[in-house]
Amino acid sequence: MILLTPDLRERLLTNGQQPDVDHIPVVKFFNPLGAGVWLATELDADGDTLFGLADLGEPELGSFSLGEMAAVRLPLGLGIERDLLFEGMVPISVWADAARRAGGIREAERMLYTARRARSPDGEGAP
């Protein structure tokens, strides 16, 4: 799977030129066989260094390498994947706070999507 489309790369690079902004995550990566979820908000000009929220057992804000994620080889010929249906919804600081309170990014995602649906006028907000 291509981890970054040209559009996603451009959005991340644009955010990377504004480092002091509380950006909404652009992309979510995950390990399909276990622990490991990353929400990226920015990409440095080097084309490799992403910034965002990483959860390898405990969520924390920081930088991570696109190249290292792309190089991961998992059983069954799998690798790190991009969540095609992901919507950032809220700034990364909100994600970080929710992930810390909920115990991880996956749990925070369920919590944030549930809250979004509850606020939707028809009760069926986008996931």
GROMACS .gro file of N, CA and C in nm:
model
  381
    1MET      N    1   0.084  -0.117   0.000
    1MET     CA    2   0.000   0.000   0.000
    1MET      C    3   0.089   0.124   0.000
    2ILE      N    4   0.049   0.223  -0.077
    2ILE     CA    5   0.117   0.352  -0.076
    2ILE      C    6   0.077   0.425   0.051
    3LEU      N    7   0.175   0.458   0.134
    3LEU     CA    8   0.143   0.521   0.262
    3LEU      C    9   0.100   0.667   0.245
    4LEU      N   10   0.155   0.738   0.147
    4LEU     CA   11   0.116   0.876   0.125
    4LEU      C   12   0.086   0.900  -0.022
    5THR      N   13  -0.034   0.945  -0.051
    5THR     CA   14  -0.069   0.988  -0.185
    5THR      C   15  -0.008   1.126  -0.208
    6PRO      N   16   0.003   1.171  -0.331
    6PRO     CA   17   0.054   1.306  -0.355
    6PRO      C   18  -0.027   1.414  -0.282
    7ASP      N   19  -0.158   1.399  -0.275
    7ASP     CA   20  -0.242   1.497  -0.206
    7ASP      C   21  -0.212   1.499  -0.056
    8LEU      N   22  -0.202   1.383   0.006
    8LEU     CA   23  -0.171   1.377   0.149
    8LEU      C   24  -0.033   1.434   0.177
    9ARG      N   25   0.064   1.401   0.091
    9ARG     CA   26   0.200   1.452   0.107
    9ARG      C   27   0.199   1.605   0.102
   10GLU      N   28   0.127   1.662   0.006
   10GLU     CA   29   0.121   1.807  -0.007
   10GLU      C   30   0.056   1.873   0.115
   11ARG      N   31  -0.052   1.813   0.165
   11ARG     CA   32  -0.118   1.867   0.284
   11ARG      C   33  -0.027   1.863   0.405
   12LEU      N   34   0.046   1.753   0.422
   12LEU     CA   35   0.139   1.740   0.534
   12LEU      C   36   0.255   1.839   0.522
   13LEU      N   37   0.309   1.856   0.401
   13LEU     CA   38   0.418   1.951   0.379
   13LEU      C   39   0.372   2.095   0.407
   14THR      N   40   0.251   2.128   0.364
   14THR     CA   41   0.195   2.261   0.390
   14THR      C   42   0.184   2.284   0.540
   15ASN      N   43   0.132   2.185   0.612
   15ASN     CA   44   0.124   2.197   0.759
   15ASN      C   45   0.263   2.210   0.821
   16GLY      N   46   0.360   2.140   0.764
   16GLY     CA   47   0.496   2.144   0.817
   16GLY      C   48   0.559   2.283   0.807
   17GLN      N   49   0.507   2.366   0.717
   17GLN     CA   50   0.557   2.503   0.704
   17GLN      C   51   0.496   2.595   0.809
   18GLN      N   52   0.401   2.542   0.887
   18GLN     CA   53   0.335   2.617   0.995
   18GLN      C   54   0.346   2.534   1.123
   19PRO      N   55   0.466   2.522   1.179
   19PRO     CA   56   0.488   2.429   1.291
   19PRO      C   57   0.422   2.467   1.423
   20ASP      N   58   0.384   2.592   1.441
   20ASP     CA   59   0.327   2.632   1.570
   20ASP      C   60   0.174   2.631   1.571
   21VAL      N   61   0.114   2.563   1.474
   21VAL     CA   62  -0.032   2.554   1.465
   21VAL      C   63  -0.075   2.417   1.518
   22ASP      N   64  -0.189   2.413   1.585
   22ASP     CA   65  -0.246   2.288   1.636
   22ASP      C   66  -0.328   2.225   1.523
   23HIS      N   67  -0.258   2.155   1.432
   23HIS     CA   68  -0.320   2.101   1.312
   23HIS      C   69  -0.413   1.983   1.339
   24ILE      N   70  -0.509   1.965   1.252
   24ILE     CA   71  -0.594   1.846   1.251
   24ILE      C   72  -0.514   1.736   1.181
   25PRO      N   73  -0.512   1.614   1.233
   25PRO     CA   74  -0.438   1.507   1.166
   25PRO      C   75  -0.485   1.487   1.022
   26VAL      N   76  -0.388   1.465   0.935
   26VAL     CA   77  -0.414   1.446   0.793
   26VAL      C   78  -0.430   1.299   0.759
   27VAL      N   79  -0.354   1.214   0.828
   27VAL     CA   80  -0.350   1.072   0.792
   27VAL      C   81  -0.329   0.986   0.917
   28LYS      N   82  -0.384   0.867   0.911
   28LYS     CA   83  -0.367   0.768   1.019
   28LYS      C   84  -0.301   0.644   0.959
   29PHE      N   85  -0.195   0.599   1.024
   29PHE     CA   86  -0.129   0.474   0.988
   29PHE      C   87  -0.151   0.375   1.102
   30PHE      N   88  -0.150   0.245   1.069
   30PHE     CA   89  -0.169   0.145   1.173
   30PHE      C   90  -0.103   0.013   1.137
   31ASN      N   91  -0.072  -0.063   1.241
   31ASN     CA   92  -0.022  -0.199   1.227
   31ASN      C   93  -0.145  -0.289   1.222
   32PRO      N   94  -0.168  -0.359   1.110
   32PRO     CA   95  -0.288  -0.442   1.100
   32PRO      C   96  -0.286  -0.568   1.186
   33LEU      N   97  -0.171  -0.599   1.245
   33LEU     CA   98  -0.159  -0.721   1.324
   33LEU      C   99  -0.135  -0.697   1.472
   34GLY      N  100  -0.137  -0.572   1.515
   34GLY     CA  101  -0.110  -0.549   1.657
   34GLY      C  102  -0.096  -0.403   1.692
   35ALA      N  103  -0.016  -0.379   1.794
   35ALA     CA  104   0.001  -0.244   1.845
   35ALA      C  105   0.071  -0.156   1.742
   36GLY      N  106   0.037  -0.030   1.746
   36GLY     CA  107   0.100   0.067   1.659
   36GLY      C  108  -0.002   0.146   1.580
   37VAL      N  109  -0.023   0.270   1.620
   37VAL     CA  110  -0.111   0.363   1.549
   37VAL      C  111  -0.041   0.499   1.549
   38TRP      N  112  -0.043   0.565   1.435
   38TRP     CA  113   0.021   0.695   1.421
   38TRP      C  114  -0.076   0.791   1.352
   39LEU      N  115  -0.091   0.911   1.405
   39LEU     CA  116  -0.167   1.017   1.341
   39LEU      C  117  -0.067   1.125   1.302
   40ALA      N  118  -0.058   1.157   1.175
   40ALA     CA  119   0.040   1.255   1.128
   40ALA      C  120  -0.029   1.386   1.091
   41THR      N  121   0.032   1.495   1.137
   41THR     CA  122  -0.019   1.629   1.106
   41THR      C  123   0.074   1.706   1.014
   42GLU      N  124   0.203   1.673   1.015
   42GLU     CA  125   0.303   1.752   0.942
   42GLU      C  126   0.410   1.662   0.883
   43LEU      N  127   0.469   1.708   0.774
   43LEU     CA  128   0.584   1.641   0.712
   43LEU      C  129   0.692   1.746   0.692
   44ASP      N  130   0.814   1.715   0.738
   44ASP     CA  131   0.926   1.807   0.720
   44ASP      C  132   0.966   1.810   0.571
   45ALA      N  133   1.043   1.913   0.536
   45ALA     CA  134   1.089   1.929   0.399
   45ALA      C  135   1.177   1.813   0.353
   46ASP      N  136   1.233   1.735   0.448
   46ASP     CA  137   1.315   1.618   0.410
   46ASP      C  138   1.232   1.506   0.348
   47GLY      N  139   1.099   1.517   0.355
   47GLY     CA  140   1.011   1.416   0.296
   47GLY      C  141   0.999   1.288   0.375
   48ASP      N  142   1.063   1.282   0.491
   48ASP     CA  143   1.062   1.160   0.571
   48ASP      C  144   1.012   1.181   0.713
   49THR      N  145   1.043   1.292   0.774
   49THR     CA  146   1.011   1.314   0.915
   49THR      C  147   0.870   1.367   0.932
   50LEU      N  148   0.785   1.285   0.991
   50LEU     CA  149   0.647   1.322   1.020
   50LEU      C  150   0.637   1.366   1.165
   51PHE      N  151   0.541   1.451   1.193
   51PHE     CA  152   0.510   1.489   1.331
   51PHE      C  153   0.365   1.454   1.356
   52GLY      N  154   0.338   1.408   1.479
   52GLY     CA  155   0.201   1.377   1.516
   52GLY      C  156   0.195   1.300   1.646
   53LEU      N  157   0.093   1.219   1.656
   53LEU     CA  158   0.069   1.139   1.776
   53LEU      C  159   0.099   0.993   1.743
   54ALA      N  160   0.188   0.933   1.819
   54ALA     CA  161   0.225   0.793   1.800
   54ALA      C  162   0.180   0.714   1.922
   55ASP      N  163   0.129   0.595   1.898
   55ASP     CA  164   0.083   0.508   2.007
   55ASP      C  165   0.137   0.368   1.985
   56LEU      N  166   0.244   0.337   2.058
   56LEU     CA  167   0.302   0.203   2.055
   56LEU      C  168   0.285   0.137   2.191
   57GLY      N  169   0.177   0.173   2.258
   57GLY     CA  170   0.150   0.124   2.392
   57GLY      C  171   0.117   0.237   2.486
   58GLU      N  172   0.167   0.355   2.452
   58GLU     CA  173   0.137   0.476   2.529
   58GLU      C  174   0.143   0.593   2.431
   59PRO      N  175   0.034   0.667   2.415
   59PRO     CA  176   0.032   0.775   2.317
   59PRO      C  177   0.121   0.892   2.356
   60GLU      N  178   0.199   0.941   2.257
   60GLU     CA  179   0.282   1.059   2.282
   60GLU      C  180   0.304   1.135   2.152
   61LEU      N  181   0.311   1.268   2.167
   61LEU     CA  182   0.340   1.355   2.055
   61LEU      C  183   0.488   1.350   2.024
   62GLY      N  184   0.520   1.352   1.894
   62GLY     CA  185   0.660   1.351   1.856
   62GLY      C  186   0.678   1.327   1.708
   63SER      N  187   0.801   1.303   1.669
   63SER     CA  188   0.836   1.280   1.529
   63SER      C  189   0.858   1.132   1.504
   64PHE      N  190   0.831   1.091   1.381
   64PHE     CA  191   0.854   0.952   1.340
   64PHE      C  192   0.886   0.950   1.191
   65SER      N  193   0.947   0.842   1.147
   65SER     CA  194   0.999   0.832   1.011
   65SER      C  195   0.905   0.757   0.918
   66LEU      N  196   0.870   0.822   0.809
   66LEU     CA  197   0.788   0.757   0.706
   66LEU      C  198   0.863   0.638   0.646
   67GLY      N  199   0.994   0.657   0.622
   67GLY     CA  200   1.075   0.550   0.566
   67GLY      C  201   1.081   0.427   0.654
   68GLU      N  202   1.093   0.448   0.785
   68GLU     CA  203   1.095   0.335   0.877
   68GLU      C  204   0.962   0.262   0.878
   69MET      N  205   0.853   0.337   0.874
   69MET     CA  206   0.721   0.271   0.870
   69MET      C  207   0.705   0.191   0.741
   70ALA      N  208   0.748   0.248   0.630
   70ALA     CA  209   0.736   0.180   0.501
   70ALA      C  210   0.822   0.053   0.495
   71ALA      N  211   0.930   0.051   0.572
   71ALA     CA  212   1.022  -0.064   0.571
   71ALA      C  213   0.977  -0.179   0.661
   72VAL      N  214   0.877  -0.157   0.745
   72VAL     CA  215   0.831  -0.263   0.837
   72VAL      C  216   0.772  -0.379   0.757
   73ARG      N  217   0.819  -0.499   0.787
   73ARG     CA  218   0.766  -0.621   0.725
   73ARG      C  219   0.706  -0.708   0.834
   74LEU      N  220   0.577  -0.733   0.822
   74LEU     CA  221   0.502  -0.812   0.920
   74LEU      C  222   0.475  -0.951   0.864
   75PRO      N  223   0.432  -1.044   0.947
   75PRO     CA  224   0.394  -1.175   0.897
   75PRO      C  225   0.286  -1.164   0.788
   76LEU      N  226   0.276  -1.266   0.707
   76LEU     CA  227   0.177  -1.276   0.599
   76LEU      C  228   0.200  -1.173   0.489
   77GLY      N  229   0.321  -1.118   0.483
   77GLY     CA  230   0.354  -1.021   0.380
   77GLY      C  231   0.292  -0.884   0.400
   78LEU      N  232   0.244  -0.857   0.520
   78LEU     CA  233   0.180  -0.729   0.549
   78LEU      C  234   0.282  -0.626   0.594
   79GLY      N  235   0.239  -0.501   0.591
   79GLY     CA  236   0.319  -0.390   0.641
   79GLY      C  237   0.229  -0.290   0.709
   80ILE      N  238   0.285  -0.178   0.749
   80ILE     CA  239   0.205  -0.071   0.807
   80ILE      C  240   0.110  -0.021   0.699
   81GLU      N  241  -0.013   0.009   0.738
   81GLU     CA  242  -0.115   0.051   0.642
   81GLU      C  243  -0.168   0.189   0.675
   82ARG      N  244  -0.232   0.250   0.576
   82ARG     CA  245  -0.299   0.378   0.593
   82ARG      C  246  -0.449   0.354   0.602
   83ASP      N  247  -0.513   0.417   0.699
   83ASP     CA  248  -0.658   0.406   0.717
   83ASP      C  249  -0.724   0.492   0.611
   84LEU      N  250  -0.785   0.429   0.514
   84LEU     CA  251  -0.846   0.500   0.401
   84LEU      C  252  -0.970   0.579   0.440
   85LEU      N  253  -1.033   0.545   0.552
   85LEU     CA  254  -1.156   0.610   0.594
   85LEU      C  255  -1.136   0.712   0.705
   86PHE      N  256  -1.013   0.735   0.745
   86PHE     CA  257  -0.985   0.823   0.858
   86PHE      C  258  -1.024   0.968   0.829
   87GLU      N  259  -1.086   1.029   0.930
   87GLU     CA  260  -1.115   1.173   0.929
   87GLU      C  261  -1.057   1.232   1.057
   88GLY      N  262  -0.974   1.334   1.044
   88GLY     CA  263  -0.907   1.392   1.159
   88GLY      C  264  -0.999   1.459   1.260
   89MET      N  265  -1.101   1.528   1.214
   89MET     CA  266  -1.207   1.592   1.294
   89MET      C  267  -1.161   1.705   1.385
   90VAL      N  268  -1.062   1.681   1.470
   90VAL     CA  269  -1.024   1.776   1.575
   90VAL      C  270  -0.872   1.792   1.576
   91PRO      N  271  -0.822   1.901   1.634
   91PRO     CA  272  -0.676   1.922   1.640
   91PRO      C  273  -0.603   1.811   1.714
   92ILE      N  274  -0.474   1.800   1.683
   92ILE     CA  275  -0.392   1.693   1.742
   92ILE      C  276  -0.385   1.702   1.894
   93SER      N  277  -0.395   1.822   1.950
   93SER     CA  278  -0.392   1.834   2.096
   93SER      C  279  -0.514   1.766   2.158
   94VAL      N  280  -0.628   1.773   2.092
   94VAL     CA  281  -0.750   1.706   2.140
   94VAL      C  282  -0.733   1.556   2.130
   95TRP      N  283  -0.677   1.510   2.016
   95TRP     CA  284  -0.649   1.366   2.001
   95TRP      C  285  -0.555   1.317   2.111
   96ALA      N  286  -0.450   1.392   2.137
   96ALA     CA  287  -0.352   1.351   2.238
   96ALA      C  288  -0.417   1.341   2.376
   97ASP      N  289  -0.496   1.441   2.412
   97ASP     CA  290  -0.564   1.439   2.541
   97ASP      C  291  -0.662   1.322   2.549
   98ALA      N  292  -0.740   1.302   2.445
   98ALA     CA  293  -0.838   1.192   2.443
   98ALA      C  294  -0.767   1.056   2.449
   99ALA      N  295  -0.657   1.042   2.377
   99ALA     CA  296  -0.583   0.915   2.376
   99ALA      C  297  -0.523   0.884   2.513
  100ARG      N  298  -0.473   0.987   2.578
  100ARG     CA  299  -0.416   0.965   2.712
  100ARG      C  300  -0.526   0.925   2.811
  101ARG      N  301  -0.640   0.991   2.802
  101ARG     CA  302  -0.751   0.959   2.894
  101ARG      C  303  -0.812   0.822   2.864
  102ALA      N  304  -0.823   0.790   2.735
  102ALA     CA  305  -0.888   0.664   2.695
  102ALA      C  306  -0.794   0.544   2.697
  103GLY      N  307  -0.663   0.568   2.697
  103GLY     CA  308  -0.568   0.458   2.700
  103GLY      C  309  -0.505   0.427   2.566
  104GLY      N  310  -0.538   0.503   2.463
  104GLY     CA  311  -0.477   0.480   2.332
  104GLY      C  312  -0.555   0.551   2.222
  105ILE      N  313  -0.491   0.557   2.104
  105ILE     CA  314  -0.553   0.624   1.990
  105ILE      C  315  -0.679   0.552   1.944
  106ARG      N  316  -0.674   0.420   1.937
  106ARG     CA  317  -0.793   0.346   1.890
  106ARG      C  318  -0.914   0.372   1.980
  107GLU      N  319  -0.891   0.372   2.110
  107GLU     CA  320  -1.001   0.398   2.205
  107GLU      C  321  -1.048   0.543   2.193
  108ALA      N  322  -0.955   0.635   2.176
  108ALA     CA  323  -0.990   0.777   2.160
  108ALA      C  324  -1.071   0.798   2.034
  109GLU      N  325  -1.037   0.727   1.929
  109GLU     CA  326  -1.111   0.739   1.803
  109GLU      C  327  -1.257   0.700   1.821
  110ARG      N  328  -1.279   0.589   1.890
  110ARG     CA  329  -1.418   0.547   1.917
  110ARG      C  330  -1.491   0.653   1.999
  111MET      N  331  -1.423   0.706   2.100
  111MET     CA  332  -1.482   0.808   2.187
  111MET      C  333  -1.515   0.936   2.108
  112LEU      N  334  -1.422   0.983   2.026
  112LEU     CA  335  -1.444   1.106   1.950
  112LEU      C  336  -1.551   1.088   1.844
  113TYR      N  337  -1.554   0.973   1.777
  113TYR     CA  338  -1.657   0.950   1.675
  113TYR      C  339  -1.795   0.938   1.739
  114THR      N  340  -1.803   0.875   1.857
  114THR     CA  341  -1.930   0.864   1.928
  114THR      C  342  -1.981   1.002   1.968
  115ALA      N  343  -1.891   1.086   2.018
  115ALA     CA  344  -1.930   1.222   2.055
  115ALA      C  345  -1.975   1.301   1.933
  116ARG      N  346  -1.909   1.280   1.821
  116ARG     CA  347  -1.948   1.350   1.698
  116ARG      C  348  -2.087   1.308   1.653
  117ARG      N  349  -2.116   1.179   1.657
  117ARG     CA  350  -2.250   1.130   1.618
  117ARG      C  351  -2.357   1.184   1.711
  118ALA      N  352  -2.326   1.194   1.839
  118ALA     CA  353  -2.422   1.243   1.937
  118ALA      C  354  -2.456   1.390   1.910
  119ARG      N  355  -2.359   1.466   1.859
  119ARG     CA  356  -2.382   1.609   1.830
  119ARG      C  357  -2.450   1.630   1.696
  120SER      N  358  -2.448   1.529   1.609
  120SER     CA  359  -2.509   1.541   1.477
  120SER      C  360  -2.661   1.555   1.489
  121PRO      N  361  -2.721   1.646   1.411
  121PRO     CA  362  -2.867   1.667   1.421
  121PRO      C  363  -2.949   1.540   1.398
  122ASP      N  364  -2.903   1.454   1.309
  122ASP     CA  365  -2.979   1.331   1.283
  122ASP      C  366  -2.927   1.211   1.358
  123GLY      N  367  -2.823   1.233   1.441
  123GLY     CA  368  -2.766   1.123   1.520
  123GLY      C  369  -2.684   1.026   1.438
  124GLU      N  370  -2.660   1.060   1.310
  124GLU     CA  371  -2.586   0.971   1.223
  124GLU      C  372  -2.469   1.041   1.158
  125GLY      N  373  -2.392   1.116   1.238
  125GLY     CA  374  -2.274   1.184   1.185
  125GLY      C  375  -2.177   1.087   1.124
  126ALA      N  376  -2.094   1.135   1.037
  126ALA     CA  377  -1.996   1.048   0.972
  126ALA      C  378  -1.906   0.984   1.076
  127PRO      N  379  -1.867   0.859   1.054
  127PRO     CA  380  -1.780   0.792   1.151
  127PRO      C  381  -1.646   0.857   1.165
   0.00000   0.00000   0.00000
